[in-house]
């Protein structure tokens, strides 16, 4: 008697541990695909797969329709802007993320950007390399000690950023309308109910919310103008939360001290982006959540999640984006990463 093998479609960029797990199962056939392959070729592969892991590949209703056997979808990360969740739910297909696998990684990147900005890392490096030792007091660095950081979004990542900022002896304020004030205070932080009222007192603002209709251009020219001249803005969440043209104008005019940007709109950004001309801006290519360690963790989590569903088991509540599918309730709170 022969048993039909479960077919998993996995990105060829996925870390080795996930591949090893899939290949260790004799009842599983793991098929590689390129996240940038043409749509017709991608949909041809979808025809007879039972589960798929996604990186940045969009997964729309037409893609789901092209996969009649599909039973499980996993995201190697936590964001799912490019996935048609209602279409999956309509088919009874769970979408699962990697929950906390990359949140420590992003939190570390936030601290890296904050420290790079306040310690003027690139400028000091250039000063030594260019033989400008005698000018080292012209632009003194600053400290995080005693400064106020405003964290927007108190989910998986925001809570970890808070712990690290508290360890640096900073005052931590939190704006998140979906988290009770007592939960914020229990974490040693101060809740703020009015974002605009809190901005003038913040030395650092760091964003940890998803891109939704209500958060697009959350930081536009008017909101940036509320920040103090010495303040610095960090965005490792999603492109589109910050109006890049308004941010450039504020930085170039000296109305903001600096910015750390890991995400852009569009991505990849155009190489003539004016932000790249400013010395008080630190940029990175949407890599805040990616390290050797986090990629290994995520590859294992996404593969385990897919196999869990294909084996007929119920995935853990914390991984499922559309929990109504598995009867876990639909009380997942929006507004945080």
mmCIF file of C-alpha atoms in Angstrom, residues 105-288:
data_model
loop_
_atom_site.group_PDB
_atom_site.id
_atom_site.type_symbol
_atom_site.label_atom_id
_atom_site.label_comp_id
_atom_site.label_asym_id
_atom_site.label_seq_id
_atom_site.Cartn_x
_atom_site.Cartn_y
_atom_site.Cartn_z
ATOM 1 C CA UNK A 105 16.730 40.419 16.741
ATOM 2 C CA UNK A 106 14.672 43.499 15.859
ATOM 3 C CA UNK A 107 14.976 44.823 19.410
ATOM 4 C CA UNK A 108 18.766 44.557 19.181
ATOM 5 C CA UNK A 109 18.699 46.425 15.861
ATOM 6 C CA UNK A 110 16.691 49.234 17.448
ATOM 7 C CA UNK A 111 19.322 49.592 20.162
ATOM 8 C CA UNK A 112 22.069 49.491 17.530
ATOM 9 C CA UNK A 113 20.430 52.347 15.635
ATOM 10 C CA UNK A 114 19.803 54.399 18.755
ATOM 11 C CA UNK A 115 23.391 53.966 19.923
ATOM 12 C CA UNK A 116 24.819 54.597 16.460
ATOM 13 C CA UNK A 117 22.883 57.843 16.240
ATOM 14 C CA UNK A 118 23.692 59.156 19.707
ATOM 15 C CA UNK A 119 27.349 58.080 19.580
ATOM 16 C CA UNK A 120 27.754 59.369 15.990
ATOM 17 C CA UNK A 121 29.258 56.071 14.907
ATOM 18 C CA UNK A 122 29.777 56.640 11.149
ATOM 19 C CA UNK A 123 31.112 60.169 11.713
ATOM 20 C CA UNK A 124 33.677 59.089 14.286
ATOM 21 C CA UNK A 125 34.792 56.227 12.083
ATOM 22 C CA UNK A 126 35.292 58.589 9.134
ATOM 23 C CA UNK A 127 37.103 61.120 11.337
ATOM 24 C CA UNK A 128 39.794 58.593 12.268
ATOM 25 C CA UNK A 129 40.139 57.136 8.766
ATOM 26 C CA UNK A 130 40.446 60.596 7.197
ATOM 27 C CA UNK A 131 43.045 61.908 9.645
ATOM 28 C CA UNK A 132 40.769 64.530 11.216
ATOM 29 C CA UNK A 133 41.711 63.646 14.806
ATOM 30 C CA UNK A 134 41.987 67.281 15.885
ATOM 31 C CA UNK A 135 38.280 67.869 15.072
ATOM 32 C CA UNK A 136 36.977 65.127 17.346
ATOM 33 C CA UNK A 137 35.301 67.592 19.759
ATOM 34 C CA UNK A 138 33.369 69.433 17.048
ATOM 35 C CA UNK A 139 30.332 67.147 17.278
ATOM 36 C CA UNK A 140 30.148 65.511 20.682
ATOM 37 C CA UNK A 141 28.124 62.308 21.105
ATOM 38 C CA UNK A 142 25.268 62.066 23.584
ATOM 39 C CA UNK A 143 24.094 59.437 26.070
ATOM 40 C CA UNK A 144 20.986 57.285 26.398
ATOM 41 C CA UNK A 145 21.172 57.645 30.179
ATOM 42 C CA UNK A 146 18.145 59.552 31.441
ATOM 43 C CA UNK A 147 16.657 60.077 28.003
ATOM 44 C CA UNK A 148 12.994 59.423 27.231
ATOM 45 C CA UNK A 149 12.092 56.857 24.590
ATOM 46 C CA UNK A 150 8.533 56.639 23.251
ATOM 47 C CA UNK A 151 7.680 53.139 21.995
ATOM 48 C CA UNK A 152 4.742 52.959 19.605
ATOM 49 C CA UNK A 153 3.309 49.439 19.691
ATOM 50 C CA UNK A 154 3.802 47.203 22.729
ATOM 51 C CA UNK A 155 3.702 43.738 21.214
ATOM 52 C CA UNK A 156 6.374 41.087 20.724
ATOM 53 C CA UNK A 157 9.046 43.588 19.680
ATOM 54 C CA UNK A 158 8.016 46.712 21.564
ATOM 55 C CA UNK A 159 8.084 44.892 24.908
ATOM 56 C CA UNK A 160 11.619 43.665 24.225
ATOM 57 C CA UNK A 161 12.793 47.126 23.186
ATOM 58 C CA UNK A 162 11.392 48.419 26.470
ATOM 59 C CA UNK A 163 13.416 45.924 28.517
ATOM 60 C CA UNK A 164 16.626 46.932 26.766
ATOM 61 C CA UNK A 165 15.931 50.647 27.139
ATOM 62 C CA UNK A 166 15.167 50.228 30.840
ATOM 63 C CA UNK A 167 18.509 48.438 31.206
ATOM 64 C CA UNK A 168 20.148 51.525 29.660
ATOM 65 C CA UNK A 169 18.499 53.596 32.437
ATOM 66 C CA UNK A 170 16.134 55.378 30.083
ATOM 67 C CA UNK A 171 12.601 56.554 30.841
ATOM 68 C CA UNK A 172 10.267 54.412 28.730
ATOM 69 C CA UNK A 173 6.880 55.656 27.573
ATOM 70 C CA UNK A 174 4.472 53.500 25.559
ATOM 71 C CA UNK A 175 1.691 54.409 23.166
ATOM 72 C CA UNK A 176 -0.518 51.449 22.283
ATOM 73 C CA UNK A 177 -4.314 51.864 22.385
ATOM 74 C CA UNK A 178 -4.745 48.075 22.379
ATOM 75 C CA UNK A 179 -2.767 47.388 25.563
ATOM 76 C CA UNK A 180 -4.210 48.155 29.023
ATOM 77 C CA UNK A 181 -2.371 50.866 30.936
ATOM 78 C CA UNK A 182 -1.820 48.523 33.882
ATOM 79 C CA UNK A 183 0.044 46.059 31.645
ATOM 80 C CA UNK A 184 2.383 48.836 30.515
ATOM 81 C CA UNK A 185 3.004 49.954 34.097
ATOM 82 C CA UNK A 186 3.613 46.352 35.172
ATOM 83 C CA UNK A 187 6.482 46.287 32.649
ATOM 84 C CA UNK A 188 8.090 49.299 34.309
ATOM 85 C CA UNK A 189 6.954 51.744 31.630
ATOM 86 C CA UNK A 190 4.640 54.744 31.522
ATOM 87 C CA UNK A 191 1.533 54.524 29.288
ATOM 88 C CA UNK A 192 0.548 57.552 27.212
ATOM 89 C CA UNK A 193 -2.956 57.958 25.822
ATOM 90 C CA UNK A 194 -2.305 60.905 23.507
ATOM 91 C CA UNK A 195 0.477 60.364 20.973
ATOM 92 C CA UNK A 196 0.650 63.985 19.865
ATOM 93 C CA UNK A 197 0.872 65.220 23.449
ATOM 94 C CA UNK A 198 3.706 62.786 24.234
ATOM 95 C CA UNK A 199 5.906 63.571 21.231
ATOM 96 C CA UNK A 200 7.379 66.906 22.437
ATOM 97 C CA UNK A 201 8.894 65.166 25.470
ATOM 98 C CA UNK A 202 10.507 62.218 23.687
ATOM 99 C CA UNK A 203 14.207 62.053 22.884
ATOM 100 C CA UNK A 204 13.721 58.865 20.836
ATOM 101 C CA UNK A 205 10.644 57.499 19.092
ATOM 102 C CA UNK A 206 10.648 53.915 17.838
ATOM 103 C CA UNK A 207 7.862 52.361 15.753
ATOM 104 C CA UNK A 208 6.554 48.820 16.263
ATOM 105 C CA UNK A 209 3.137 48.708 14.616
ATOM 106 C CA UNK A 210 1.950 47.105 11.362
ATOM 107 C CA UNK A 211 1.094 49.028 8.220
ATOM 108 C CA UNK A 212 -2.678 49.468 8.122
ATOM 109 C CA UNK A 213 -4.961 52.191 6.706
ATOM 110 C CA UNK A 214 -4.828 53.965 10.074
ATOM 111 C CA UNK A 215 -1.023 53.828 10.387
ATOM 112 C CA UNK A 216 0.004 54.832 6.837
ATOM 113 C CA UNK A 217 1.942 58.108 7.180
ATOM 114 C CA UNK A 218 1.482 57.899 10.934
ATOM 115 C CA UNK A 219 4.446 60.252 11.045
ATOM 116 C CA UNK A 220 3.685 62.967 8.522
ATOM 117 C CA UNK A 221 5.015 66.540 8.461
ATOM 118 C CA UNK A 222 2.624 67.690 11.184
ATOM 119 C CA UNK A 223 3.522 64.900 13.578
ATOM 120 C CA UNK A 224 7.262 65.204 12.907
ATOM 121 C CA UNK A 225 6.965 68.914 13.696
ATOM 122 C CA UNK A 226 5.759 68.009 17.201
ATOM 123 C CA UNK A 227 9.064 66.295 18.008
ATOM 124 C CA UNK A 228 11.846 68.196 19.752
ATOM 125 C CA UNK A 229 14.883 69.364 17.747
ATOM 126 C CA UNK A 230 17.168 66.901 19.576
ATOM 127 C CA UNK A 231 14.873 63.916 18.974
ATOM 128 C CA UNK A 232 15.638 60.878 16.826
ATOM 129 C CA UNK A 233 13.164 58.599 15.047
ATOM 130 C CA UNK A 234 13.705 54.858 14.465
ATOM 131 C CA UNK A 235 11.542 52.764 12.129
ATOM 132 C CA UNK A 236 12.186 49.026 11.924
ATOM 133 C CA UNK A 237 8.493 48.161 11.473
ATOM 134 C CA UNK A 238 7.093 48.863 8.005
ATOM 135 C CA UNK A 239 7.717 51.237 5.156
ATOM 136 C CA UNK A 240 4.925 53.754 4.738
ATOM 137 C CA UNK A 241 4.522 54.501 8.448
ATOM 138 C CA UNK A 242 6.745 57.551 7.969
ATOM 139 C CA UNK A 243 6.365 60.130 5.199
ATOM 140 C CA UNK A 244 9.918 59.943 3.826
ATOM 141 C CA UNK A 245 9.760 63.312 2.065
ATOM 142 C CA UNK A 246 8.574 65.004 5.259
ATOM 143 C CA UNK A 247 11.268 63.197 7.264
ATOM 144 C CA UNK A 248 13.979 64.397 4.878
ATOM 145 C CA UNK A 249 12.691 67.965 5.082
ATOM 146 C CA UNK A 250 12.713 67.900 8.892
ATOM 147 C CA UNK A 251 16.210 66.408 9.088
ATOM 148 C CA UNK A 252 17.692 68.659 6.416
ATOM 149 C CA UNK A 253 16.260 71.752 8.103
ATOM 150 C CA UNK A 254 17.668 70.730 11.488
ATOM 151 C CA UNK A 255 14.218 70.257 12.996
ATOM 152 C CA UNK A 256 15.081 66.676 13.937
ATOM 153 C CA UNK A 257 18.429 65.335 15.137
ATOM 154 C CA UNK A 258 18.517 62.009 13.306
ATOM 155 C CA UNK A 259 16.756 58.877 12.094
ATOM 156 C CA UNK A 260 17.363 55.149 11.842
ATOM 157 C CA UNK A 261 15.445 53.543 8.965
ATOM 158 C CA UNK A 262 15.328 49.827 8.119
ATOM 159 C CA UNK A 263 12.137 49.870 6.038
ATOM 160 C CA UNK A 264 11.076 51.944 3.046
ATOM 161 C CA UNK A 265 8.233 52.537 0.633
ATOM 162 C CA UNK A 266 8.765 51.280 -1.990
ATOM 163 C CA UNK A 267 11.254 48.475 -1.384
ATOM 164 C CA UNK A 268 13.925 48.375 -2.496
ATOM 165 C CA UNK A 269 14.120 52.178 -2.297
ATOM 166 C CA UNK A 270 15.366 54.239 -5.218
ATOM 167 C CA UNK A 271 19.104 54.874 -4.951
ATOM 168 C CA UNK A 272 18.566 58.631 -5.286
ATOM 169 C CA UNK A 273 16.462 58.735 -2.110
ATOM 170 C CA UNK A 274 17.457 62.090 -0.548
ATOM 171 C CA UNK A 275 17.616 60.523 2.923
ATOM 172 C CA UNK A 276 20.789 58.750 1.789
ATOM 173 C CA UNK A 277 22.584 62.090 1.465
ATOM 174 C CA UNK A 278 22.242 62.941 5.151
ATOM 175 C CA UNK A 279 24.973 62.116 7.662
ATOM 176 C CA UNK A 280 22.492 61.978 10.562
ATOM 177 C CA UNK A 281 20.578 59.067 9.036
ATOM 178 C CA UNK A 282 21.402 55.381 9.570
ATOM 179 C CA UNK A 283 19.834 53.023 7.031
ATOM 180 C CA UNK A 284 19.689 49.259 6.516
ATOM 181 C CA UNK A 285 17.996 47.045 3.878
ATOM 182 C CA UNK A 286 14.968 45.675 5.804
ATOM 183 C CA UNK A 287 17.227 43.327 7.762
ATOM 184 C CA UNK A 288 16.346 44.206 11.359
#
